[in-house]
Amino acid sequence: MLQTRTLIDGPVSVVEYRCDAGPQQPSYWEAHTGWSVSFVQRGTFSCHCRGRVHELVPGSVLLGRPGDEYRCTHEHHHGGDECLAVHLAAQLVDELAPRGWQSGAAAPCAELMVSAERMRAAACGDSDVALDEAALSFAARYATLAHDGAPLPAAARAQDRRRAVESALWIDAHADQPIDLHTLARRCGLSAYHFLRVFAAALGVTPHQYLVRSRLRHAARRLVEGDQPITEVALDCGFADLSNFVRSFRRAAGTSPRGFRRAAQADRKIFQERLAAPT
């Protein structure tokens, strides 16, 4: 069953989608009514669109173009999925990406994962940044990166897509642990070479790329939500050392972990102090 909650409405709208549909429930063709960029926060589902099947896992981005038909199915049911969708007015899309984008999906991307965590924090009230600003920044980040990416490939067989999705969910749940290609391949009963090809064909990234990006997403959430020392955040999220974490995070966020935390928490602290002050 699909549940929706509109968080803000306007030229930039943000809608939270939660779905607990399983493999046995029917799916229907629908049409996108506007432009959208949606971030998968939890779970997995498949999107059939423009002759392709896109497998979406935590960190993937679902794209909508007005008039395009799509159908979502849940062959790999894991307790439901959650998305945070940004719907944009046409005039905004003209500014961000004059030619827009095709409906489909984009592979998990470190820059988008970190940007999405800013948006999620704003949606949850964990930041005093305005949600419309955070959402527009996320969509703009996608538009900037779009020329370097592509929709998820659809060449993989159904069985291989299932293996890739199962592996991605396992990686995301165990991202704080040491994980290597051979361990993942053995879990699927495949050779390392064949597993690498299957995973990349289904999800658009290699297993190691997805692992690092999951670690960055988990780290960004911890930086926003708590005061844990940055070194502990790095080690708890699976990074071997602080310098590697700082380099990776700076590439993804455009700022250091400390700068990211400061920007996310400074305004909230001021806001809380104002609320606590006597009137």
mmCIF file of N, CA and C in Angstrom, residues 135-182:
data_model
loop_
_atom_site.group_PDB
_atom_site.id
_atom_site.type_symbol
_atom_site.label_atom_id
_atom_site.label_comp_id
_atom_site.label_asym_id
_atom_site.label_seq_id
_atom_site.Cartn_x
_atom_site.Cartn_y
_atom_site.Cartn_z
ATOM 1 N N ALA A 135 15.792 21.080 -0.922
ATOM 2 C CA ALA A 135 15.275 20.270 -2.026
ATOM 3 C C ALA A 135 15.729 20.814 -3.376
ATOM 4 N N LEU A 136 15.700 22.134 -3.522
ATOM 5 C CA LEU A 136 16.138 22.735 -4.780
ATOM 6 C C LEU A 136 17.633 22.508 -4.990
ATOM 7 N N SER A 137 18.406 22.564 -3.924
ATOM 8 C CA SER A 137 19.841 22.303 -4.028
ATOM 9 C C SER A 137 20.098 20.864 -4.466
ATOM 10 N N PHE A 138 19.299 19.931 -3.941
ATOM 11 C CA PHE A 138 19.442 18.525 -4.338
ATOM 12 C C PHE A 138 19.133 18.349 -5.822
ATOM 13 N N ALA A 139 18.032 18.936 -6.286
ATOM 14 C CA ALA A 139 17.674 18.826 -7.706
ATOM 15 C C ALA A 139 18.718 19.496 -8.590
ATOM 16 N N ALA A 140 19.226 20.640 -8.140
ATOM 17 C CA ALA A 140 20.247 21.346 -8.915
ATOM 18 C C ALA A 140 21.531 20.537 -8.971
ATOM 19 N N ARG A 141 21.840 19.849 -7.879
ATOM 20 C CA ARG A 141 23.031 19.000 -7.869
ATOM 21 C C ARG A 141 22.895 17.885 -8.883
ATOM 22 N N TYR A 142 21.708 17.293 -8.964
ATOM 23 C CA TYR A 142 21.504 16.260 -9.974
ATOM 24 C C TYR A 142 21.680 16.839 -11.378
ATOM 25 N N ALA A 143 21.088 17.997 -11.633
ATOM 26 C CA ALA A 143 21.172 18.603 -12.963
ATOM 27 C C ALA A 143 22.622 18.884 -13.346
ATOM 28 N N THR A 144 23.423 19.303 -12.362
ATOM 29 C CA THR A 144 24.836 19.579 -12.625
ATOM 30 C C THR A 144 25.604 18.313 -12.964
ATOM 31 N N LEU A 145 25.258 17.233 -12.278
ATOM 32 C CA LEU A 145 25.985 15.982 -12.463
ATOM 33 C C LEU A 145 25.447 15.142 -13.611
ATOM 34 N N ALA A 146 24.292 15.500 -14.130
ATOM 35 C CA ALA A 146 23.602 14.620 -15.081
ATOM 36 C C ALA A 146 24.429 14.299 -16.306
ATOM 37 N N HIS A 147 25.229 15.240 -16.776
ATOM 38 C CA HIS A 147 25.994 14.980 -18.004
ATOM 39 C C HIS A 147 27.063 13.926 -17.792
ATOM 40 N N ASP A 148 27.427 13.665 -16.499
ATOM 41 C CA ASP A 148 28.430 12.638 -16.223
ATOM 42 C C ASP A 148 27.807 11.274 -15.976
ATOM 43 N N GLY A 149 26.487 11.227 -15.779
ATOM 44 C CA GLY A 149 25.842 9.960 -15.451
ATOM 45 C C GLY A 149 24.908 9.517 -16.547
ATOM 46 N N ALA A 150 24.232 8.412 -16.301
ATOM 47 C CA ALA A 150 23.282 7.867 -17.264
ATOM 48 C C ALA A 150 22.261 7.041 -16.509
ATOM 49 N N PRO A 151 21.070 6.824 -17.091
ATOM 50 C CA PRO A 151 20.102 5.949 -16.442
ATOM 51 C C PRO A 151 20.681 4.565 -16.199
ATOM 52 N N LEU A 152 20.165 3.891 -15.219
ATOM 53 C CA LEU A 152 20.646 2.559 -14.926
ATOM 54 C C LEU A 152 20.454 1.634 -16.121
ATOM 55 N N PRO A 153 21.456 0.836 -16.466
ATOM 56 C CA PRO A 153 21.323 -0.083 -17.595
ATOM 57 C C PRO A 153 20.215 -1.097 -17.341
ATOM 58 N N ALA A 154 19.684 -1.661 -18.406
ATOM 59 C CA ALA A 154 18.613 -2.649 -18.268
ATOM 60 C C ALA A 154 18.962 -3.944 -18.979
ATOM 61 N N ALA A 155 20.254 -4.154 -19.224
ATOM 62 C CA ALA A 155 20.660 -5.321 -19.995
ATOM 63 C C ALA A 155 20.713 -6.593 -19.147
ATOM 64 N N ALA A 156 20.799 -6.455 -17.835
ATOM 65 C CA ALA A 156 20.947 -7.622 -16.975
ATOM 66 C C ALA A 156 19.671 -8.465 -16.967
ATOM 67 N N ARG A 157 19.844 -9.772 -16.828
ATOM 68 C CA ARG A 157 18.699 -10.677 -16.712
ATOM 69 C C ARG A 157 18.016 -10.480 -15.367
ATOM 70 N N ALA A 158 16.762 -10.924 -15.282
ATOM 71 C CA ALA A 158 15.994 -10.760 -14.046
ATOM 72 C C ALA A 158 16.706 -11.413 -12.862
ATOM 73 N N GLN A 159 17.260 -12.613 -13.070
ATOM 74 C CA GLN A 159 17.959 -13.301 -11.985
ATOM 75 C C GLN A 159 19.190 -12.516 -11.535
ATOM 76 N N ASP A 160 19.906 -11.935 -12.495
ATOM 77 C CA ASP A 160 21.099 -11.162 -12.154
ATOM 78 C C ASP A 160 20.721 -9.865 -11.447
ATOM 79 N N ARG A 161 19.610 -9.241 -11.879
ATOM 80 C CA ARG A 161 19.173 -8.035 -11.190
ATOM 81 C C ARG A 161 18.815 -8.348 -9.745
ATOM 82 N N ARG A 162 18.166 -9.488 -9.537
ATOM 83 C CA ARG A 162 17.809 -9.868 -8.170
ATOM 84 C C ARG A 162 19.062 -10.054 -7.321
ATOM 85 N N ARG A 163 20.063 -10.729 -7.868
ATOM 86 C CA ARG A 163 21.309 -10.917 -7.134
ATOM 87 C C ARG A 163 21.969 -9.584 -6.789
ATOM 88 N N ALA A 164 21.961 -8.662 -7.744
ATOM 89 C CA ALA A 164 22.590 -7.364 -7.512
ATOM 90 C C ALA A 164 21.850 -6.585 -6.425
ATOM 91 N N VAL A 165 20.526 -6.607 -6.466
ATOM 92 C CA VAL A 165 19.737 -5.892 -5.467
ATOM 93 C C VAL A 165 19.959 -6.483 -4.079
ATOM 94 N N GLU A 166 19.914 -7.812 -3.978
ATOM 95 C CA GLU A 166 20.153 -8.468 -2.694
ATOM 96 C C GLU A 166 21.526 -8.087 -2.145
ATOM 97 N N SER A 167 22.518 -8.056 -3.012
ATOM 98 C CA SER A 167 23.870 -7.712 -2.580
ATOM 99 C C SER A 167 23.957 -6.257 -2.149
ATOM 100 N N ALA A 168 23.302 -5.359 -2.879
ATOM 101 C CA ALA A 168 23.339 -3.946 -2.524
ATOM 102 C C ALA A 168 22.707 -3.701 -1.156
ATOM 103 N N LEU A 169 21.582 -4.348 -0.887
ATOM 104 C CA LEU A 169 20.935 -4.191 0.420
ATOM 105 C C LEU A 169 21.821 -4.740 1.529
ATOM 106 N N TRP A 170 22.501 -5.850 1.250
ATOM 107 C CA TRP A 170 23.408 -6.429 2.246
ATOM 108 C C TRP A 170 24.587 -5.493 2.492
ATOM 109 N N ILE A 171 25.129 -4.917 1.432
ATOM 110 C CA ILE A 171 26.227 -3.963 1.571
ATOM 111 C C ILE A 171 25.794 -2.773 2.409
ATOM 112 N N ASP A 172 24.619 -2.225 2.112
ATOM 113 C CA ASP A 172 24.147 -1.042 2.833
ATOM 114 C C ASP A 172 23.958 -1.344 4.315
ATOM 115 N N ALA A 173 23.507 -2.544 4.638
ATOM 116 C CA ALA A 173 23.268 -2.916 6.030
ATOM 117 C C ALA A 173 24.558 -3.250 6.778
ATOM 118 N N HIS A 174 25.622 -3.592 6.042
ATOM 119 C CA HIS A 174 26.882 -3.995 6.664
ATOM 120 C C HIS A 174 28.035 -3.099 6.229
ATOM 121 N N ALA A 175 27.716 -1.868 5.850
ATOM 122 C CA ALA A 175 28.736 -0.974 5.286
ATOM 123 C C ALA A 175 29.836 -0.639 6.286
ATOM 124 N N ASP A 176 29.582 -0.800 7.579
ATOM 125 C CA ASP A 176 30.592 -0.489 8.591
ATOM 126 C C ASP A 176 31.618 -1.601 8.745
ATOM 127 N N GLN A 177 31.426 -2.710 8.047
ATOM 128 C CA GLN A 177 32.307 -3.860 8.170
ATOM 129 C C GLN A 177 33.229 -3.976 6.957
ATOM 130 N N PRO A 178 34.367 -4.667 7.102
ATOM 131 C CA PRO A 178 35.231 -4.910 5.934
ATOM 132 C C PRO A 178 34.501 -5.809 4.928
ATOM 133 N N ILE A 179 34.416 -5.373 3.691
ATOM 134 C CA ILE A 179 33.719 -6.124 2.640
ATOM 135 C C ILE A 179 34.594 -6.104 1.401
ATOM 136 N N ASP A 180 34.797 -7.273 0.795
ATOM 137 C CA ASP A 180 35.575 -7.306 -0.434
ATOM 138 C C ASP A 180 34.790 -8.032 -1.524
ATOM 139 N N LEU A 181 35.283 -7.907 -2.732
ATOM 140 C CA LEU A 181 34.593 -8.446 -3.900
ATOM 141 C C LEU A 181 34.399 -9.947 -3.799
ATOM 142 N N HIS A 182 35.412 -10.657 -3.326
ATOM 143 C CA HIS A 182 35.330 -12.123 -3.283
ATOM 144 C C HIS A 182 34.281 -12.583 -2.265
#
